[in-house]
Coordinates of C-alpha atoms in Angstrom, one line a residue:
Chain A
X1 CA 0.0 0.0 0.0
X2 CA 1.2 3.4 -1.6
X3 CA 1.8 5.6 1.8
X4 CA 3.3 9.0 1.9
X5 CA 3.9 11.7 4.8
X6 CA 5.2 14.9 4.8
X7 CA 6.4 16.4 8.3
X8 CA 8.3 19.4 9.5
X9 CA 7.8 22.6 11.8
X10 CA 4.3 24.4 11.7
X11 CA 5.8 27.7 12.4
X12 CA 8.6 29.4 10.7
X13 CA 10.0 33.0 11.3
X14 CA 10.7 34.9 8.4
X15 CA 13.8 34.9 7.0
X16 CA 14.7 31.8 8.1
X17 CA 15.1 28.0 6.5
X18 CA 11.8 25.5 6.1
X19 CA 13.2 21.8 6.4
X20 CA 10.1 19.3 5.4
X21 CA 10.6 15.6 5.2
X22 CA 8.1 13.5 3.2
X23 CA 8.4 9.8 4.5
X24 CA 7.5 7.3 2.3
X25 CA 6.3 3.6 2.3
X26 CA 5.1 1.0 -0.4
X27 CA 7.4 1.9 -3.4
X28 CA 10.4 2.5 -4.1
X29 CA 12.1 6.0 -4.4
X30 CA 14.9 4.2 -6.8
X31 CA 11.9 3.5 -9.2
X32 CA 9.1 6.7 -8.9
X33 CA 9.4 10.4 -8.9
X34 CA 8.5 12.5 -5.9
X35 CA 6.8 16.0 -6.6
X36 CA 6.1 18.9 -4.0
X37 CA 3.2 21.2 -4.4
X38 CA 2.1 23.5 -2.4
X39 CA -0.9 25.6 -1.7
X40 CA -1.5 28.9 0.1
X41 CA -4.4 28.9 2.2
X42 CA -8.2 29.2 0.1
X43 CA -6.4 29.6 -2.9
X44 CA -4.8 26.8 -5.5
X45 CA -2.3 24.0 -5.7
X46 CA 1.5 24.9 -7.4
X47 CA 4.3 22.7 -8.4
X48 CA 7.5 23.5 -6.4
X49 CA 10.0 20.5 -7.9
X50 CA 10.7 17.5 -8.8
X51 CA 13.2 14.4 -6.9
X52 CA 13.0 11.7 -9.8
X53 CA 13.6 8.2 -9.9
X54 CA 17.4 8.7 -10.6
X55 CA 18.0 11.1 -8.1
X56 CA 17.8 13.9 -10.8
X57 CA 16.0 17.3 -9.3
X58 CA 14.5 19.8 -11.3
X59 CA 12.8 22.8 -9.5
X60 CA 9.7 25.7 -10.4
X61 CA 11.8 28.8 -11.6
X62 CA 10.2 31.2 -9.6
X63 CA 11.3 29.2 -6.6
X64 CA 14.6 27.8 -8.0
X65 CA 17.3 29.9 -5.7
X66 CA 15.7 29.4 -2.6
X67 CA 15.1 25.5 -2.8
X68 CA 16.6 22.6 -2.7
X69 CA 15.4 18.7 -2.9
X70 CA 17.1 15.9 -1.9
X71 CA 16.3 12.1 -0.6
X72 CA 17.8 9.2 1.4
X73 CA 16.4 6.2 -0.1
X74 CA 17.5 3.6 2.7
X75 CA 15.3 5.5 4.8
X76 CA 12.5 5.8 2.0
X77 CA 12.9 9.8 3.0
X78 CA 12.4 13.1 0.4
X79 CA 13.6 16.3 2.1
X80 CA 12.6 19.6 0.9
X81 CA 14.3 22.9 2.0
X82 CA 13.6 26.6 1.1
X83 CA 15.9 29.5 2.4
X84 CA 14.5 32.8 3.0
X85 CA 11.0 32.0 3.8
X86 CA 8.3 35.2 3.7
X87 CA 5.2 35.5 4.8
X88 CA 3.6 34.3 1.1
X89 CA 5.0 30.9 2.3
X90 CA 2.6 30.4 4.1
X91 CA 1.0 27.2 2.9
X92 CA -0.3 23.6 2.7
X93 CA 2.9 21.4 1.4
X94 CA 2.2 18.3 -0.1
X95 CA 4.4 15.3 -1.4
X96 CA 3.0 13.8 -4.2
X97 CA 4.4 10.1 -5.8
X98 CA 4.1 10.7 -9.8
X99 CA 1.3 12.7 -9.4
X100 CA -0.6 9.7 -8.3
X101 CA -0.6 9.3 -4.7
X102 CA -0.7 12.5 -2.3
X103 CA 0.7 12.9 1.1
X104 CA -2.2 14.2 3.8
X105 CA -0.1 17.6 3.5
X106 CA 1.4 19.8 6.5
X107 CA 0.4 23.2 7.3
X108 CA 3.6 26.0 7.5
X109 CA 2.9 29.3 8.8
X110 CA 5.6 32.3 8.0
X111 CA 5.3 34.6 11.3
X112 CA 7.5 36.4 13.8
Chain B
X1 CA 4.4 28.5 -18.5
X2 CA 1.3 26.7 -19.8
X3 CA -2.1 28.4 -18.7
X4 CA -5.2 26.5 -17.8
X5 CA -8.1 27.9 -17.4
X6 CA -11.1 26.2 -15.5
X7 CA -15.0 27.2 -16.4
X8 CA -16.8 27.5 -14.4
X9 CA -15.2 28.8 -11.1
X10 CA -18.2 27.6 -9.1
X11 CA -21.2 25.5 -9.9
X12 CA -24.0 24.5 -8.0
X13 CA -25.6 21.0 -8.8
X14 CA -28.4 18.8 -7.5
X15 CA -28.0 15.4 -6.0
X16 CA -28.6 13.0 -8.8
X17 CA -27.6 15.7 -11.7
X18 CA -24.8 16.0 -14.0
X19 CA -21.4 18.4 -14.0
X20 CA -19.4 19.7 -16.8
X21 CA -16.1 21.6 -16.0
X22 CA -14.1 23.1 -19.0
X23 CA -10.5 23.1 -18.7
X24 CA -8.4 25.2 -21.9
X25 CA -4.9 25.1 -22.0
X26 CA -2.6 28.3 -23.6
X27 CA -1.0 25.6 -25.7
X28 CA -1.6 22.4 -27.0
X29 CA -0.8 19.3 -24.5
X30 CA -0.2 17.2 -26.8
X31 CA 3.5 15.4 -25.9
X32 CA 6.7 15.0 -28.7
X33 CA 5.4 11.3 -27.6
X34 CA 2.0 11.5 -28.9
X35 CA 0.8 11.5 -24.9
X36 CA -1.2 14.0 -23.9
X37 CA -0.6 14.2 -20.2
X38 CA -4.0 16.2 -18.5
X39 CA -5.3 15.1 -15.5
X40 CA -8.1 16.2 -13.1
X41 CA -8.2 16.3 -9.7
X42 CA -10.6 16.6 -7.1
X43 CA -10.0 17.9 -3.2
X44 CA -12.3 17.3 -0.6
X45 CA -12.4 19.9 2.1
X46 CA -9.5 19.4 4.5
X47 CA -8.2 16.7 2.3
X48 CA -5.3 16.8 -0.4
X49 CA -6.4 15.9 -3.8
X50 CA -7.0 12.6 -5.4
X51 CA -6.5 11.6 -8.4
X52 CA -9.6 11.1 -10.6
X53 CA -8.8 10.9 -14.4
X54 CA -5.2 10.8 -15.9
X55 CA -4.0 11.3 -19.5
X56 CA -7.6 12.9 -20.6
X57 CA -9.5 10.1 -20.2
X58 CA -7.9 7.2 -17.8
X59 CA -9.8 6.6 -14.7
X60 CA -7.7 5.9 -11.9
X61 CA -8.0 2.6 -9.3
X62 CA -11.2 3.1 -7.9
X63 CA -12.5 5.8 -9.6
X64 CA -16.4 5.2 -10.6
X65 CA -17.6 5.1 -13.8
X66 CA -19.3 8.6 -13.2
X67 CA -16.3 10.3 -13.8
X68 CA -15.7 10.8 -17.1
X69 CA -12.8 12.9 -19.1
X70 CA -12.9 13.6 -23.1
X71 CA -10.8 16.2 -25.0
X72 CA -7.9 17.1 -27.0
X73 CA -5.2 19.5 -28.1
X74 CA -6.2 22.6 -26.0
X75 CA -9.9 22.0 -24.5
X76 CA -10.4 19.3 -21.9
X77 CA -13.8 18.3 -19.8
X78 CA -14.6 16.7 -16.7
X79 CA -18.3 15.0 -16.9
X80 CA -19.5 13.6 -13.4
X81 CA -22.9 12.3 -13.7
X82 CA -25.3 11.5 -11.0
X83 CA -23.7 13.7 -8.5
X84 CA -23.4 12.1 -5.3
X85 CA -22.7 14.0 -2.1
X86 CA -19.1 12.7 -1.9
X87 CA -18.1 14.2 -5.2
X88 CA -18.4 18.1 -3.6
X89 CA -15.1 19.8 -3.2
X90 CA -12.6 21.9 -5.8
X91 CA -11.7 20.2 -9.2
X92 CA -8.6 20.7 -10.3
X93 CA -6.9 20.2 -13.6
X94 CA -3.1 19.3 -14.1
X95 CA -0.9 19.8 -16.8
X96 CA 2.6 17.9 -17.3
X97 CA 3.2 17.6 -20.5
X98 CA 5.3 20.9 -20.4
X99 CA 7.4 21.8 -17.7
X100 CA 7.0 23.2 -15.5
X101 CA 3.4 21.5 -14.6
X102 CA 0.1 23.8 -13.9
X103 CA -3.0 23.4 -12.5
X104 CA -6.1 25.3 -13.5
X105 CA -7.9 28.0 -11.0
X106 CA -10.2 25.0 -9.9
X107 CA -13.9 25.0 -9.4
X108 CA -15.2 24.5 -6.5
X109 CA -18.7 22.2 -6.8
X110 CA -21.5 22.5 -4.8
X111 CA -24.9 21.1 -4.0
X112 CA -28.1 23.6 -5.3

C-alpha cells in the first residue's frame, strides 16, 4: 500500500530556513518520482519541484534559488528545503508520488 | 508557463444531476510522444487531492464510472454524472506535458 507523509515545523519565522521531510512507504524511491506542491491557504495548488527516480531534481523557476530537494532512499525519506521564507509561504505542502498518490499535506505558517 | 483555465469557477448541482467543467490550455498538451498528459483532480475539504482521471481520459484505481474525461489538443472536460454527495469539493486540472506542470484555477462544486 502506496503511503506518503510529509512532516516538518508548523511555524517558521521569516527569513529563516523550512526543512520538510516526506516519508514514504510501499514503493520504491529508486523507481518513482516525488513532486512537492504546495498551496496557500483558500487559494490553488503549485508545483514546487521534482526528486525523480534517478535522483535527478528539477525545480519551479520562480522558486529555484531558494530551494533545494534531496532524498535518502535507505530511509524511503524526500527532504525539501527553502531559504529565506516570507510571509507568502505560508501554505499547505504536499508530497506527491508521480502525481498519483498525495501525502495528507502539513500546514507552514511564516510569522515572527 | 502553460495556462489553464477552469470554467466555471463555481457551480451549483443537485444530488442525482450531471457536471461539466471546461479546462483550456494556452497551448496544446499534446507530448513529442504523442501522450497528452491532462489530469483532473478533485480535493475534498481538508483533504489533499485525489486523483480522478489521468491522460484525458484514464480513470484511476477506484474511480467510478461517473467520472468521465474527453478532449484534446487545448480544451479538456470533466463530466460527473449522478452527482453524489461525496463528489463536492474543488476540481482541479493538471498539466505535465510541459514543464514546469500547472494546475487550473479550480472550481469548487456545490450542491443547489
Amino acid at each position: 500500500q502506496v503511503q506518503l507523509k510529509e512532516s516538518g515545523p508548523g511555524l517558521v519565522q521569516p527569513s529563516e530556513t523550512l526543512s520538510l521531510t516526506c516519508t514514504v512507504s510501499g514503493f520504491s524511491l529508486t523507481s518513482n518520482s516525488v513532486h512537492w506542491v504546495r498551496q496557500p491557504p483558500g487559494k490553488g495548488l503549485e508545483w514546487m519541484g521534482i526528486i525523480r527516480s534517478g535522483g535527478s531534481t528539477d525545480y519551479n523557476s520562480a522558486l529555484k534559488s531558494r530551494l533545494s530537494i534531496s532524498r535518502d532512499t535507505s530511509k524511503s525519506q524526500v527532504f525539501l528545503k527553502m531559504n529565506s521564507l516570507q510571509t507568502e509561504d505560508t501554505a499547505i505542502y504536499y508530497c506527491t508520488l508521480n502525481w498519483e498518490w498525495w501525502g495528507q499535506g502539513v500546514m507552514v505558517t511564516v510569522s515572527s | 508557463d502553460v495556462v489553464l483555465t477552469q470554467t466555471p469557477v463555481s457551480l451549483l448541482i443537485s444530488l442525482g444531476g450531471q457536471a461539466s467543467i471546461s479546462c483550456r490550455s494556452s497551448q496544446s498538451l499534446v507530448h513529442s510522444n504523442g501522450n497528452t498528459y491532462l489530469h483532473w483532480y478533485l480535493q475534498k475539504p481538508g483533504q489533499s487531492p485525489q486523483l480522478l482521471i489521468y491522460q484525458v481520459s484514464n480513470r484511476f484505481s477506484g474511480i467510478p464510472d461517473r467520472f468521465s474525461g474527453s478532449g484534446s489538443g487545448t480544451d479538456f472536460t470533466l463530466k460527473i454524472s449522478r452527482v453524489e454527495p461525496e463528489d463536492l469539493g474543488v476540481y482541479y486540472c493538471l498539466q505535465r506535458t510541459h514543464n514546469p506542470p500547472t494546475f487550473g484555477g479550480g472550481t469548487k462544486l456545490e450542491l443547489k
